[in-house]
Amino acid sequence: MDDKTAKKVARIVLGGALIYAGVSHLTFARKAFKAQVPDVIPLKKDDTVLYSGVAEIALGSSLVLTNENHQSTVGKVAAAFFTAVFPGNIAQFANRRSAFGLDTDLKRFVRLFFQPVLVFWALKSTDNT
């Protein structure tokens, strides 16, 4: 597989994962996602989960459907989104909130290291690195 095809596959897989996560925010995983909303967010936790779900669906769809001229921009937006939601992962760890099988301090701590991977993935799959 050449580099261009690998990046396309990576971009589409990331987009699909975001769409799935967004749908889960709106449906079966709403309660679990509330565990990740930091207390400092000035919105109701459920509203925050719903808004972020809609954003993930839009962002994932953009990653899947965008043309080559806009992929770099969409990748930067995705990376910024992953950075913006990182405080939720920190809050889940700091407040010892169990969700998504992250039911120990170690698991919640290890999860923190996956967010930079998502940022890199978003940038790399859209020709930003």
Short mmCIF file of C-alpha atoms in Angstrom, two decimals:
data_model
loop_
_atom_site.label_atom_id
_atom_site.label_comp_id
_atom_site.label_asym_id
_atom_site.label_seq_id
_atom_site.Cartn_x
_atom_site.Cartn_y
_atom_site.Cartn_z
CA MET A 1 0.00 0.00 0.00
CA ASP A 2 1.46 3.36 -0.97
CA ASP A 3 1.62 6.34 1.39
CA LYS A 4 -1.32 8.16 -0.19
CA THR A 5 -3.60 5.12 0.12
CA ALA A 6 -2.47 4.49 3.72
CA LYS A 7 -3.29 8.09 4.66
CA LYS A 8 -6.68 7.84 3.00
CA VAL A 9 -7.50 4.64 4.88
CA ALA A 10 -6.29 6.18 8.14
CA ARG A 11 -8.38 9.32 7.55
CA ILE A 12 -11.52 7.32 6.74
CA VAL A 13 -11.05 5.00 9.74
CA LEU A 14 -10.60 8.01 12.03
CA GLY A 15 -13.65 9.68 10.51
CA GLY A 16 -15.71 6.53 10.96
CA ALA A 17 -14.59 6.24 14.58
CA LEU A 18 -15.65 9.84 15.19
CA ILE A 19 -19.04 9.25 13.60
CA TYR A 20 -19.53 6.17 15.78
CA ALA A 21 -18.45 8.06 18.90
CA GLY A 22 -20.77 10.93 18.01
CA VAL A 23 -23.74 8.63 17.57
CA SER A 24 -22.91 6.95 20.87
CA HIS A 25 -22.88 10.38 22.56
CA LEU A 26 -26.44 10.89 21.38
CA THR A 27 -27.71 7.42 22.22
CA PHE A 28 -26.43 4.44 24.21
CA ALA A 29 -23.31 5.98 25.84
CA ARG A 30 -24.64 9.35 27.02
CA LYS A 31 -24.34 8.45 30.68
CA ALA A 32 -20.78 7.22 30.32
CA PHE A 33 -19.72 10.33 28.41
CA LYS A 34 -21.11 12.53 31.20
CA ALA A 35 -18.36 11.08 33.42
CA GLN A 36 -15.80 12.83 31.24
CA VAL A 37 -17.32 16.31 31.35
CA PRO A 38 -15.23 18.49 33.67
CA ASP A 39 -17.16 20.26 36.41
CA VAL A 40 -15.83 23.64 35.21
CA ILE A 41 -17.81 23.45 31.94
CA PRO A 42 -20.61 26.03 32.35
CA LEU A 43 -23.23 23.89 30.62
CA LYS A 44 -25.33 20.98 31.79
CA LYS A 45 -23.32 17.78 31.42
CA ASP A 46 -25.96 16.19 29.21
CA ASP A 47 -26.00 19.23 26.90
CA THR A 48 -22.22 19.13 26.67
CA VAL A 49 -22.36 15.45 25.71
CA LEU A 50 -25.02 16.11 23.07
CA TYR A 51 -23.17 19.08 21.56
CA SER A 52 -19.89 17.20 21.44
CA GLY A 53 -21.66 14.25 19.82
CA VAL A 54 -23.01 16.46 17.05
CA ALA A 55 -19.54 17.97 16.62
CA GLU A 56 -17.99 14.50 16.35
CA ILE A 57 -20.49 13.40 13.73
CA ALA A 58 -19.83 16.55 11.70
CA LEU A 59 -16.08 16.24 12.07
CA GLY A 60 -16.04 12.54 11.27
CA SER A 61 -18.21 13.11 8.21
CA SER A 62 -15.85 15.86 7.10
CA LEU A 63 -12.84 13.57 7.44
CA VAL A 64 -14.56 10.88 5.38
CA LEU A 65 -16.08 13.09 2.70
CA THR A 66 -13.79 16.09 2.22
CA ASN A 67 -11.88 16.55 -0.98
CA GLU A 68 -8.10 16.84 -1.16
CA ASN A 69 -8.22 20.64 -1.20
CA HIS A 70 -9.76 20.78 2.28
CA GLN A 71 -8.24 17.74 4.00
CA SER A 72 -5.43 19.70 5.62
CA THR A 73 -7.87 22.15 7.20
CA VAL A 74 -10.20 19.39 8.39
CA GLY A 75 -7.23 17.57 9.90
CA LYS A 76 -6.21 20.68 11.84
CA VAL A 77 -9.78 21.11 13.09
CA ALA A 78 -9.87 17.45 14.17
CA ALA A 79 -6.54 17.83 15.98
CA ALA A 80 -7.84 20.97 17.71
CA PHE A 81 -11.00 19.10 18.72
CA PHE A 82 -9.00 16.24 20.23
CA THR A 83 -6.95 18.81 22.12
CA ALA A 84 -10.05 20.67 23.30
CA VAL A 85 -11.69 17.56 24.75
CA PHE A 86 -8.53 16.38 26.51
CA PRO A 87 -9.52 18.12 29.77
CA GLY A 88 -12.43 15.67 29.89
CA ASN A 89 -9.97 12.78 29.98
CA ILE A 90 -7.99 14.55 32.69
CA ALA A 91 -11.19 15.17 34.68
CA GLN A 92 -12.15 11.51 34.41
CA PHE A 93 -8.73 10.55 35.78
CA ALA A 94 -8.56 13.26 38.46
CA ASN A 95 -12.08 12.63 39.71
CA ARG A 96 -11.75 8.84 39.50
CA ARG A 97 -14.87 8.50 37.37
CA SER A 98 -15.36 5.07 35.85
CA ALA A 99 -16.70 4.84 32.29
CA PHE A 100 -15.93 2.83 29.16
CA GLY A 101 -14.14 0.14 31.13
CA LEU A 102 -11.77 2.71 32.60
CA ASP A 103 -12.47 1.57 36.13
CA THR A 104 -9.04 1.87 37.73
CA ASP A 105 -6.63 4.75 38.20
CA LEU A 106 -4.09 2.96 36.01
CA LYS A 107 -6.53 2.49 33.12
CA ARG A 108 -7.67 6.12 33.32
CA PHE A 109 -4.02 7.24 33.44
CA VAL A 110 -2.99 5.14 30.44
CA ARG A 111 -5.97 6.56 28.50
CA LEU A 112 -4.42 10.02 28.78
CA PHE A 113 -1.60 8.93 26.47
CA PHE A 114 -3.99 8.05 23.64
CA GLN A 115 -5.16 11.62 23.09
CA PRO A 116 -1.83 12.75 21.58
CA VAL A 117 -2.05 9.70 19.31
CA LEU A 118 -5.43 10.94 18.04
CA VAL A 119 -4.00 14.41 17.45
CA PHE A 120 -1.09 12.94 15.48
CA TRP A 121 -3.43 10.62 13.56
CA ALA A 122 -5.66 13.52 12.55
CA LEU A 123 -2.69 15.56 11.35
CA LYS A 124 -0.75 12.76 9.67
CA SER A 125 -3.73 11.32 7.78
CA THR A 126 -4.49 14.75 6.32
CA ASP A 127 -0.98 15.71 5.21
CA ASN A 128 -0.22 18.10 8.06
CA THR A 129 3.04 16.49 9.20
#
